[in-house]
mmCIF file of C-alpha atoms (C1' of nucleotides) in Angstrom:
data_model
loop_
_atom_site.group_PDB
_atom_site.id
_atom_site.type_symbol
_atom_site.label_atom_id
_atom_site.label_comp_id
_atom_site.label_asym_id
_atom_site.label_seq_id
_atom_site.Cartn_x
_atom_site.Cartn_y
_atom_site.Cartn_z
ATOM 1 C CA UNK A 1 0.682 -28.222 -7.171
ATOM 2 C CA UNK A 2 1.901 -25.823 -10.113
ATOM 3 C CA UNK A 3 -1.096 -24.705 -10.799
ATOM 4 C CA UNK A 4 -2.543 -23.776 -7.315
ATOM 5 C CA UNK A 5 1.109 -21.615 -7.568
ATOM 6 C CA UNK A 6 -0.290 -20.062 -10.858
ATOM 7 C CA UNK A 7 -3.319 -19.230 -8.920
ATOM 8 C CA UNK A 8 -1.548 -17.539 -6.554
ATOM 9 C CA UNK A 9 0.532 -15.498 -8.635
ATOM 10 C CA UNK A 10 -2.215 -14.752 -11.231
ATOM 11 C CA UNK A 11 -3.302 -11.394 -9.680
ATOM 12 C CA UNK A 12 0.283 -10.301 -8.994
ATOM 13 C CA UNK A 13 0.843 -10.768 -12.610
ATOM 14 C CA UNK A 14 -2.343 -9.030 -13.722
ATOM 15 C CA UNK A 15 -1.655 -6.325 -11.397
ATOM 16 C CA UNK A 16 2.188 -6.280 -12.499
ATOM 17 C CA UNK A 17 0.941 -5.868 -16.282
ATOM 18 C CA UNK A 18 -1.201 -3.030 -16.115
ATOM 19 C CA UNK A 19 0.711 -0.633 -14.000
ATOM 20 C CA UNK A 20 3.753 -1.619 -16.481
ATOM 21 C CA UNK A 21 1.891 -0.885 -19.293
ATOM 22 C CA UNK A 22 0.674 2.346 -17.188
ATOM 23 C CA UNK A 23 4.522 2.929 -17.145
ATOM 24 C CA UNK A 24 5.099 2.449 -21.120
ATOM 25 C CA UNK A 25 2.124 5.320 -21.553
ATOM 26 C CA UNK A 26 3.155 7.809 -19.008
ATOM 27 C CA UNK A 27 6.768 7.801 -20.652
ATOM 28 C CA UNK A 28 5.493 8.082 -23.711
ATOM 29 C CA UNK A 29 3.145 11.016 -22.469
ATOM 30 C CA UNK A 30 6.751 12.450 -21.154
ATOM 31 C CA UNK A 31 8.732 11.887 -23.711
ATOM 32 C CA UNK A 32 6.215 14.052 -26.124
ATOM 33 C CA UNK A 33 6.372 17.095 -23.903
ATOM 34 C CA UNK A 34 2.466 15.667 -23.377
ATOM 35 C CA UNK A 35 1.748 17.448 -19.451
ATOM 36 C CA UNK A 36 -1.735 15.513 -18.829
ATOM 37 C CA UNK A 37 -1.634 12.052 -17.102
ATOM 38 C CA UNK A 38 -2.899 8.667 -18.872
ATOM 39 C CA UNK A 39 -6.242 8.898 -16.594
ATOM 40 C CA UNK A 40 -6.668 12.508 -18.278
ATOM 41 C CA UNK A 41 -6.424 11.360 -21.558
ATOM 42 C CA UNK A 42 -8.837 8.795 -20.788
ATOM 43 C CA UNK A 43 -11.352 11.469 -19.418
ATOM 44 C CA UNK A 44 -10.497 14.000 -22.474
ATOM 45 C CA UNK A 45 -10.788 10.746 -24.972
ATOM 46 C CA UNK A 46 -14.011 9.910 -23.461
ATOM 47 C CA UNK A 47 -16.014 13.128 -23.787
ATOM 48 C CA UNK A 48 -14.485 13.577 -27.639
ATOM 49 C CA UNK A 49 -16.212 10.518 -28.016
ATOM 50 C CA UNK A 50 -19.468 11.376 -26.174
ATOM 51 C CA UNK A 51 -19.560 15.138 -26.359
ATOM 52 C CA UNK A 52 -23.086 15.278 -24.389
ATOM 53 C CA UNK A 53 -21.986 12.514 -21.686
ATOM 54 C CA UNK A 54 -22.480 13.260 -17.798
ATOM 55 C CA UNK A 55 -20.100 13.336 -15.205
ATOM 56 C CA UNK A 56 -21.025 9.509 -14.610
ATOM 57 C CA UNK A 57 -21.845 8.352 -18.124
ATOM 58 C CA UNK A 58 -17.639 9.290 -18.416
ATOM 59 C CA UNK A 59 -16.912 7.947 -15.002
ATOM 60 C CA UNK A 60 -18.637 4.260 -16.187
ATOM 61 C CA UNK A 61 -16.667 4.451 -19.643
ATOM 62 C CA UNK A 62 -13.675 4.477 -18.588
ATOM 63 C CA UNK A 63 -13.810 2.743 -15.145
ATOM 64 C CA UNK A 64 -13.820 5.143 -12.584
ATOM 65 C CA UNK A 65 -15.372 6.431 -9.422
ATOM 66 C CA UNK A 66 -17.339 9.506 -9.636
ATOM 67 C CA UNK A 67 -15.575 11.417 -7.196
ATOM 68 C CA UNK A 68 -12.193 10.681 -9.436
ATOM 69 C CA UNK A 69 -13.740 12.347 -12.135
ATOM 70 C CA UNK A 70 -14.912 15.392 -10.820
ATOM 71 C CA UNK A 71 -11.176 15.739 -9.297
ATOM 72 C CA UNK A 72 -9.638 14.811 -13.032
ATOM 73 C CA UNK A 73 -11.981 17.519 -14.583
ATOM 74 C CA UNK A 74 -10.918 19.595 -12.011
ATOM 75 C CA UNK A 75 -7.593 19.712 -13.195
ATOM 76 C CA UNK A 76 -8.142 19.368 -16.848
ATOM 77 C CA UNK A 77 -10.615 22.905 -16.736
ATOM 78 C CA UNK A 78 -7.408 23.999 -14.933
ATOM 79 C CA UNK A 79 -4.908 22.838 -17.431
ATOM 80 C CA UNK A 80 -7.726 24.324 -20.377
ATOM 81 C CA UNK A 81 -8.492 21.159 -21.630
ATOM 82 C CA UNK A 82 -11.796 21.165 -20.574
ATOM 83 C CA UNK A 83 -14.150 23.981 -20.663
ATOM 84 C CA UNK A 84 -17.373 24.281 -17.967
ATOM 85 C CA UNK A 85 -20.643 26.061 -18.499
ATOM 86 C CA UNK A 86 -23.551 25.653 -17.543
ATOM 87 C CA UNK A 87 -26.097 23.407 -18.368
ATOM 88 C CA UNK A 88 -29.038 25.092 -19.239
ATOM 89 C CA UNK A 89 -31.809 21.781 -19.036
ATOM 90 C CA UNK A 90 -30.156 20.634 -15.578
ATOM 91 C CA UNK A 91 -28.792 22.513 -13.492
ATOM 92 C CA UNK A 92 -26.984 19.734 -11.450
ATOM 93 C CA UNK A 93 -24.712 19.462 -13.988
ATOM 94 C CA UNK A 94 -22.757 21.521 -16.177
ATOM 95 C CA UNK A 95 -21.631 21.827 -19.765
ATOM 96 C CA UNK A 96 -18.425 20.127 -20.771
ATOM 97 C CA UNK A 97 -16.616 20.070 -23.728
ATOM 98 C CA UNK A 98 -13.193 19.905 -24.585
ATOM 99 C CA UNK A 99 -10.939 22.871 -26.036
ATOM 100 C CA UNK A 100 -9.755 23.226 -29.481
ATOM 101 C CA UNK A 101 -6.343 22.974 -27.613
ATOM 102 C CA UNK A 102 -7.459 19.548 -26.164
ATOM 103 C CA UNK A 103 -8.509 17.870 -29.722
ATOM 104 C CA UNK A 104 -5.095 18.496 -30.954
ATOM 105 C CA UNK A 105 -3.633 17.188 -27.935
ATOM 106 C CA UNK A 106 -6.128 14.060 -28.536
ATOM 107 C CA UNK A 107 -4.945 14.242 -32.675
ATOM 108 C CA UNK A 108 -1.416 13.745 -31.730
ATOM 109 C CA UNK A 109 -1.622 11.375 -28.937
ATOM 110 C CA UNK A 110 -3.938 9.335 -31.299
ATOM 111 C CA UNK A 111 -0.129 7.496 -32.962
ATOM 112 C CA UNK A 112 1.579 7.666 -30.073
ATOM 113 C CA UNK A 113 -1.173 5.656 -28.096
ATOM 114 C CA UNK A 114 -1.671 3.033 -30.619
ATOM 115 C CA UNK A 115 2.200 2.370 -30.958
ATOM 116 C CA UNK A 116 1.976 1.891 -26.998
ATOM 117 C CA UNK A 117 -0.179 -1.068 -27.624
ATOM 118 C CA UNK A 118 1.500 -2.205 -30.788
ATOM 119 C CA UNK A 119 4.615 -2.359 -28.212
ATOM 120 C CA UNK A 120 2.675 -3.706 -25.567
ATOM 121 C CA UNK A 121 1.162 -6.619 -27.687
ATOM 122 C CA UNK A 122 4.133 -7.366 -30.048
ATOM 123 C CA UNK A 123 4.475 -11.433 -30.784
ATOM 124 C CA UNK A 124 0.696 -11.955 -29.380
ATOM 125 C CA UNK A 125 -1.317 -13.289 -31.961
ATOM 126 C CA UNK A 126 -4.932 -12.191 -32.762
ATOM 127 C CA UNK A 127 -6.475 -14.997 -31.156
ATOM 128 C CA UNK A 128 -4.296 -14.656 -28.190
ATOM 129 C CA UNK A 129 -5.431 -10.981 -27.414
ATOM 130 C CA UNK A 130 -8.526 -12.640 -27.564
ATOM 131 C CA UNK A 131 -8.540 -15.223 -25.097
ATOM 132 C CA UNK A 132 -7.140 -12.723 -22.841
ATOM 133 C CA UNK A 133 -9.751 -10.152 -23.132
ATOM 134 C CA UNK A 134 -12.433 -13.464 -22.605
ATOM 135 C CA UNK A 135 -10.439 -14.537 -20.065
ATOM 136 C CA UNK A 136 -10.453 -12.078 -18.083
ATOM 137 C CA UNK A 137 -13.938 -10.766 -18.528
ATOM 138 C CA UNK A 138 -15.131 -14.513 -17.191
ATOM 139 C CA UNK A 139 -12.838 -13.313 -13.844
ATOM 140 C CA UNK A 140 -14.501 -9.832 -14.137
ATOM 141 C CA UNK A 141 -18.004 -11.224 -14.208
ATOM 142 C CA UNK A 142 -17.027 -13.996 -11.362
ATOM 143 C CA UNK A 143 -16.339 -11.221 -9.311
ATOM 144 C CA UNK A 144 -19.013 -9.284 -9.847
ATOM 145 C CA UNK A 145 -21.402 -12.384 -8.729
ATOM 146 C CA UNK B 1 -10.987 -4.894 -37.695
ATOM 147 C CA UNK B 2 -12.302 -6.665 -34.854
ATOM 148 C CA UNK B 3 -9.047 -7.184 -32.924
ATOM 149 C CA UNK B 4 -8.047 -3.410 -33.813
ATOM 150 C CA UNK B 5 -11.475 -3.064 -31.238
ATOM 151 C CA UNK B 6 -10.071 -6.094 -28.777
ATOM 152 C CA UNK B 7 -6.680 -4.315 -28.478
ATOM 153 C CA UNK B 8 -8.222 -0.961 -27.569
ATOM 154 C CA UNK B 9 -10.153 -2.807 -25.089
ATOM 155 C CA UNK B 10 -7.522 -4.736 -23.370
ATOM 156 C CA UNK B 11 -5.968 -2.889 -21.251
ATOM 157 C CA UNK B 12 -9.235 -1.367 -19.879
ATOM 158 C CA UNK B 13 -10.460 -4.872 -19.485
ATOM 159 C CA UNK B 14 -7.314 -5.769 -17.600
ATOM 160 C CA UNK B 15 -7.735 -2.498 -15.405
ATOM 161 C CA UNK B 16 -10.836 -3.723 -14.692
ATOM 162 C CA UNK B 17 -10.568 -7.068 -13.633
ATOM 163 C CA UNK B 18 -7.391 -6.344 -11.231
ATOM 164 C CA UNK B 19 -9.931 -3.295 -9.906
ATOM 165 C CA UNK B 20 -13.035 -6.211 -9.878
ATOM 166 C CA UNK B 21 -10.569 -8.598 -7.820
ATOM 167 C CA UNK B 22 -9.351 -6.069 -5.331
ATOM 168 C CA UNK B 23 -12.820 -5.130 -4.361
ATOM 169 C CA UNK B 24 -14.031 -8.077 -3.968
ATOM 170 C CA UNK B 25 -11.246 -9.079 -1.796
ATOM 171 C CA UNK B 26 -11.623 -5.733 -0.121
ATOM 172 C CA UNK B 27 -15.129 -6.656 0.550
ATOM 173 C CA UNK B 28 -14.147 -10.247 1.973
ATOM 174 C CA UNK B 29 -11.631 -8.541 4.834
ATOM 175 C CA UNK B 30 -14.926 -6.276 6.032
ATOM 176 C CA UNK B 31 -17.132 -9.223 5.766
ATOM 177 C CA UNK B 32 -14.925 -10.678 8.402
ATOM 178 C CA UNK B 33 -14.009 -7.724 10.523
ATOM 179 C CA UNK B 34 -10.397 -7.468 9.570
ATOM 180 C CA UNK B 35 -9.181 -3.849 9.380
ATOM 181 C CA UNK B 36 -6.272 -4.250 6.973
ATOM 182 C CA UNK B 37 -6.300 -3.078 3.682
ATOM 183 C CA UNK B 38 -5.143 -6.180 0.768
ATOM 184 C CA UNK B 39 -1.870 -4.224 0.366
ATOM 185 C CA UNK B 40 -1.193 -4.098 4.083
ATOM 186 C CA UNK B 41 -2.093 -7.859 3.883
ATOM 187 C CA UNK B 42 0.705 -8.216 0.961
ATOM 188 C CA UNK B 43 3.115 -6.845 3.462
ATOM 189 C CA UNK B 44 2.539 -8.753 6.210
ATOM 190 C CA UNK B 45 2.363 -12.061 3.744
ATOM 191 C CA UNK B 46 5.501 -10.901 2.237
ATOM 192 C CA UNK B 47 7.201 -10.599 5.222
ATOM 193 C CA UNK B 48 5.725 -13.735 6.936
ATOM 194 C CA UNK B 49 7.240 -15.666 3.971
ATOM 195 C CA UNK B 50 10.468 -13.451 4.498
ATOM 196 C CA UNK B 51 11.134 -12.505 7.967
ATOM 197 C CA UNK B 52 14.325 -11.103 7.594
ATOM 198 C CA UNK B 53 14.085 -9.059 4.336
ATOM 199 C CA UNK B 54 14.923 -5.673 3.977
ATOM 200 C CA UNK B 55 11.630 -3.260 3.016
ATOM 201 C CA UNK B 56 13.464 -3.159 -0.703
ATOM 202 C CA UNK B 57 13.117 -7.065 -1.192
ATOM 203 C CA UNK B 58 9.278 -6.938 0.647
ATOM 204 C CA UNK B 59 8.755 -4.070 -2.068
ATOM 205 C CA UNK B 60 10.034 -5.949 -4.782
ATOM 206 C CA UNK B 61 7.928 -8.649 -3.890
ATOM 207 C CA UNK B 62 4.757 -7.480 -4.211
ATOM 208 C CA UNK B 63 6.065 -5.056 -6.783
ATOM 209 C CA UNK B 64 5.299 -1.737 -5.489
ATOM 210 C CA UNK B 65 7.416 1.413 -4.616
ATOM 211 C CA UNK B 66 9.827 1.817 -1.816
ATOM 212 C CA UNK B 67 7.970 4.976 -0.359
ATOM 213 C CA UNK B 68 4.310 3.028 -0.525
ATOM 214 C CA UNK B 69 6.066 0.224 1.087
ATOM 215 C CA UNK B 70 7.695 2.928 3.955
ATOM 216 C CA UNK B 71 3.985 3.802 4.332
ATOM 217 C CA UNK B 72 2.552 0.938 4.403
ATOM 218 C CA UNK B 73 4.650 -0.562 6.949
ATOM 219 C CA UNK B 74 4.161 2.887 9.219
ATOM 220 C CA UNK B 75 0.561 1.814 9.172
ATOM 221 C CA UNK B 76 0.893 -1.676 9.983
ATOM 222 C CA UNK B 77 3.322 -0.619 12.885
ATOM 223 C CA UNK B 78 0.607 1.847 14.337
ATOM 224 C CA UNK B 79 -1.733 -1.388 13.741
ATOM 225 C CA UNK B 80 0.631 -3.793 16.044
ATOM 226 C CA UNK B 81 1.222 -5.817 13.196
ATOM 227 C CA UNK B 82 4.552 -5.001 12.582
ATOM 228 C CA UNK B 83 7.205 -4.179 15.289
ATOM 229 C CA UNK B 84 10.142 -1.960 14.439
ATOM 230 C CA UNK B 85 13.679 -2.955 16.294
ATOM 231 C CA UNK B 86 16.902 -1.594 15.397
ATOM 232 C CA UNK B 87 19.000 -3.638 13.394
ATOM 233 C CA UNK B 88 22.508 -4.253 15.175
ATOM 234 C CA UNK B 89 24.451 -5.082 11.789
ATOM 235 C CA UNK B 90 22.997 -2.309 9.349
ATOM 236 C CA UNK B 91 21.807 0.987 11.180
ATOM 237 C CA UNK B 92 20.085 1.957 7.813
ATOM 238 C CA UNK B 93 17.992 -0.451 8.122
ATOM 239 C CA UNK B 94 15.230 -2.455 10.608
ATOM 240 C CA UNK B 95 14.062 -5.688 12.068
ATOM 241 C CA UNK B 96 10.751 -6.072 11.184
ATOM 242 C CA UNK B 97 8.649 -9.050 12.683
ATOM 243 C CA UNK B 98 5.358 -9.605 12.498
ATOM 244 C CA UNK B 99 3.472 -10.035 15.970
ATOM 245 C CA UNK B 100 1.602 -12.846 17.121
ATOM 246 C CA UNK B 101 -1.320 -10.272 16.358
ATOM 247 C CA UNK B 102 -0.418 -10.609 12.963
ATOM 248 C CA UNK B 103 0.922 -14.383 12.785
ATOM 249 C CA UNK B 104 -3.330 -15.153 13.730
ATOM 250 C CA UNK B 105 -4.855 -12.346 11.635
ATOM 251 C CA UNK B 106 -2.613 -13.946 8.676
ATOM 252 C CA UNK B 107 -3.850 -17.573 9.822
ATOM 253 C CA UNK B 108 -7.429 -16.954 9.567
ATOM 254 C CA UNK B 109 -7.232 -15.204 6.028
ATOM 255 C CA UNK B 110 -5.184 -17.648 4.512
ATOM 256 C CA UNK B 111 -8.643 -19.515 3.537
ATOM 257 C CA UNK B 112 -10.421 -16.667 3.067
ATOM 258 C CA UNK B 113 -7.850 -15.300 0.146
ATOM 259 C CA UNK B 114 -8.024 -18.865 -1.301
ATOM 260 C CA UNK B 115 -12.051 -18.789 -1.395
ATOM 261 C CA UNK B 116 -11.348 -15.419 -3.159
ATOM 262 C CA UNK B 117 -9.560 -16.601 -5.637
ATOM 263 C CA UNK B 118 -11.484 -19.785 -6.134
ATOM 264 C CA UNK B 119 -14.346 -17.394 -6.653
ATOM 265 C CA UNK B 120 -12.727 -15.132 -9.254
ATOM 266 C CA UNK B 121 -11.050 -17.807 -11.238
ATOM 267 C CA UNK B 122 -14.719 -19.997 -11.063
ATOM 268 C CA UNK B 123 -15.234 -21.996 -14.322
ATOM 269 C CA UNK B 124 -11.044 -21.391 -15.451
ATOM 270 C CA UNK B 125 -9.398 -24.568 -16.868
ATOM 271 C CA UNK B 126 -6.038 -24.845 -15.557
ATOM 272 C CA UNK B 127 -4.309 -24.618 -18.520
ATOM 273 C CA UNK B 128 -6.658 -21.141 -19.207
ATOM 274 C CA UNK B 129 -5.398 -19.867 -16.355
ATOM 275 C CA UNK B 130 -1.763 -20.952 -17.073
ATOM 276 C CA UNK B 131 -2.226 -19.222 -20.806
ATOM 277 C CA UNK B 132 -3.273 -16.160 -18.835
ATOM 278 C CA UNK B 133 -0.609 -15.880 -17.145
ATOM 279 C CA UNK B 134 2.306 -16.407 -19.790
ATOM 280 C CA UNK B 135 0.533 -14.224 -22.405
ATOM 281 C CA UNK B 136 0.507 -11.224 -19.553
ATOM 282 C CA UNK B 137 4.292 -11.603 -18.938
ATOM 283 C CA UNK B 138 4.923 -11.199 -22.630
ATOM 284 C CA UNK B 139 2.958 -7.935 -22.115
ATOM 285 C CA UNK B 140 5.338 -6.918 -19.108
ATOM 286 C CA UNK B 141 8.117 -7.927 -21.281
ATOM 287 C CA UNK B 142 7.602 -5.866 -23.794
ATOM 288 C CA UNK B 143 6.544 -3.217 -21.533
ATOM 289 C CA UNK B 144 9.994 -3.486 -20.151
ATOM 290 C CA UNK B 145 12.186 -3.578 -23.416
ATOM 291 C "C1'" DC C 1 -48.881 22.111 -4.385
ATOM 292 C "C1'" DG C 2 -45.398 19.838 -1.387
ATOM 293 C "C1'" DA C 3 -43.001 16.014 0.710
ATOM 294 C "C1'" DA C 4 -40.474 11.999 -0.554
ATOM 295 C "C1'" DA C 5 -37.649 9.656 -3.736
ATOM 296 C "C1'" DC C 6 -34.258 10.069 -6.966
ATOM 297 C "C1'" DT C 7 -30.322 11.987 -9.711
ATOM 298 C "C1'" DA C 8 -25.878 14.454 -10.550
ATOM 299 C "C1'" DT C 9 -22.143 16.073 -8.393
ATOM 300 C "C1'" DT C 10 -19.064 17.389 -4.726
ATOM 301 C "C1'" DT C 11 -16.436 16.927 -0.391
ATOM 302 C "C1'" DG C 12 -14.019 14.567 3.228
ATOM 303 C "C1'" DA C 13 -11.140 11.083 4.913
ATOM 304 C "C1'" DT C 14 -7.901 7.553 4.285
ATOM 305 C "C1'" DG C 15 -4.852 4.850 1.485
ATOM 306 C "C1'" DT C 16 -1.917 3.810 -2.447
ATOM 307 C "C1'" DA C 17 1.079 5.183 -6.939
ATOM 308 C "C1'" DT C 18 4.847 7.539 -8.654
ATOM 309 C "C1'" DC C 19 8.770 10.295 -9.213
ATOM 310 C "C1'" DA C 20 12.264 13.144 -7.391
ATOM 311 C "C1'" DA C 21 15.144 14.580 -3.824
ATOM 312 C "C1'" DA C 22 17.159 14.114 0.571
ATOM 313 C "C1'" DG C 23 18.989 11.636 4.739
ATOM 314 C "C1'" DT C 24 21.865 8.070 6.769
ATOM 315 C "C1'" DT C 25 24.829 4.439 6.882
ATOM 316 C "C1'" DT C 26 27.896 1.200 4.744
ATOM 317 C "C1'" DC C 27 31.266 -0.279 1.475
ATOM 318 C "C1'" DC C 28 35.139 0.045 -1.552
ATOM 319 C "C1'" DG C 29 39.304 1.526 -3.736
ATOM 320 C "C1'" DT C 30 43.438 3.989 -3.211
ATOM 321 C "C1'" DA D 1 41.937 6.339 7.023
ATOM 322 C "C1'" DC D 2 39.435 9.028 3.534
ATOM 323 C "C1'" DG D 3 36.280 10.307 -0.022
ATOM 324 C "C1'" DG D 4 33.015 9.008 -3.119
ATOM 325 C "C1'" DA D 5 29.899 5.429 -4.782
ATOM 326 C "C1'" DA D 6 26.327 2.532 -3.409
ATOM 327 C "C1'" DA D 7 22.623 0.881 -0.445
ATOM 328 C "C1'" DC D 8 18.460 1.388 2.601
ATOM 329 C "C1'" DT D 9 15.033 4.288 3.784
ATOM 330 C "C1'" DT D 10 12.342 8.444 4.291
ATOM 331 C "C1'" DT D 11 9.956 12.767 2.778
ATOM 332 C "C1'" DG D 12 7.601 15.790 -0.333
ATOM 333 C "C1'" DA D 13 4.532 16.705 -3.917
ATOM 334 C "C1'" DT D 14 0.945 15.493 -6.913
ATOM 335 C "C1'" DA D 15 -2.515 12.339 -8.592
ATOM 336 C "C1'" DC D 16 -5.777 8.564 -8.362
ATOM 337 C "C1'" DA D 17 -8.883 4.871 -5.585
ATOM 338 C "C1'" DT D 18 -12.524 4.138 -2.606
ATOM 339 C "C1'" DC D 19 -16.226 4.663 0.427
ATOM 340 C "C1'" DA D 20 -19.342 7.515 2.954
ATOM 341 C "C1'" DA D 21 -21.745 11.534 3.592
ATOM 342 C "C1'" DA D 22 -23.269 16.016 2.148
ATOM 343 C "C1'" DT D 23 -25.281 19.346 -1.552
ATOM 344 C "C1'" DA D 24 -28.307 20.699 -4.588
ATOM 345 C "C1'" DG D 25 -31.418 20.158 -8.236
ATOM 346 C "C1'" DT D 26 -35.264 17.302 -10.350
ATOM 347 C "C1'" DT D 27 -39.081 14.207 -10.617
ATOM 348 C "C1'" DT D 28 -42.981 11.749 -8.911
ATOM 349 C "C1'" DC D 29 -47.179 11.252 -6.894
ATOM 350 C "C1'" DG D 30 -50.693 11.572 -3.452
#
DNA sequence: CGAAACTATTTGATGTATCAAAGTTTCCGT
DNA sequence: ACGGAAACTTTGATACATCAAATAGTTTCG
């Protein structure tokens, strides 16, 4: 039957979409002389947003395991993007907050990431975008059950 | 605007739900003793449907690199899924057959993956599921212009 | 107070993603 | 037959995913 097919192929094509549109970022990152991955910018984006987050308060936000996170600050307090002190309340975790040099980074990416998702979304109507995002947060919550 | 919001969202929410899917199929193969990973289980699949394709067209398939797909298939060989014989035409390349190891391993899954996705796609309408699908290959289309 | 429970983070191990570069082997045009 | 383009695959390097276990600091409560 087709739609056992569709089925089938759903996931492919759900996993085929994001790590194209993972593609369209990253060479956009490139092409602007931008040297921090799209995971990066996610951390950095997430902590301009929520200065006073934790480690795992950023790690929820945006998706990803905790031990991801500590490597992506890692290399972000490398790159001085991020800047680590410590944390004078609790000393299990630290101070982080990004660098002057990392909110322009953030400033400029700001256009450049929204035309990635004007380019990623052009012809889809309003209403479509949003049966997707339903969509797929009724598979999300199925397979959370 | 609302959909300015949905359209930030998106792509997380797709990240999500192709993360949400993999574990829980992730979860499934432990819950039944299988020591394959999903992606080594795309390969063997892939090559089940295909046994005479060349690592490209198995990669290509289940759209991921060449070198994961080199990888992967190392793996699989160490596993005594796969077995590696010279190929008498092309010397660049390999035969590569699934064992009878493999041929039963991919047997018994074969419901288990369809419970999975039964489970993810649980209260979907057909025709949702078909909408799903065509509006994410506009997004890989325009991903690819 | 002090042990147990809990919280925040790190580390280790294994696997996949991605891009670039290299290694072979085959094919094709002259 | 020869040289270069093309094809198939591997290797290297770096980064993220995931789960489990280890660290280290904090809180709770008898």
């Amino acid at each position: 039957m087709a739609i056992e097919k569709t089925s089938d192929i759903l996931f492919n094509t759900i996993d085929i979409s994001i790590k194209k549109y993972r593609q369209l970022v990253q060479q956009s990152l490139v092409e602007n002389d931008v040297d921090v991955t799209i995971d990066q910018w996610m951390v950095l984006s997430a902590f301009n947003e929520t200065p006073d987050a934790t480690q795992q308060q950023i790690a929820n936000t945006i998706n990803k395991d905790y031990a991801s996170v500590t490597r992506m600050i890692e290399l972000l307090v490398q790159k001085k993007l991020l800047k680590r002190t410590t944390h004078n309340q609790d000393r299990r975790r630290f101070n982080l907050s990004i660098t002057p040099q990392a909110t322009t980074l953030l400033k400029n990416l700001q256009p450049i990431m929204k035309a990635n998702r004007k380019t990623a979304l052009k012809g889809l109507k309003n209403n479509e975008i949003d049966q997707l995002n339903d969509l797929l947060n009724k598979i999300i919550a199925n397979c959370e059950a």
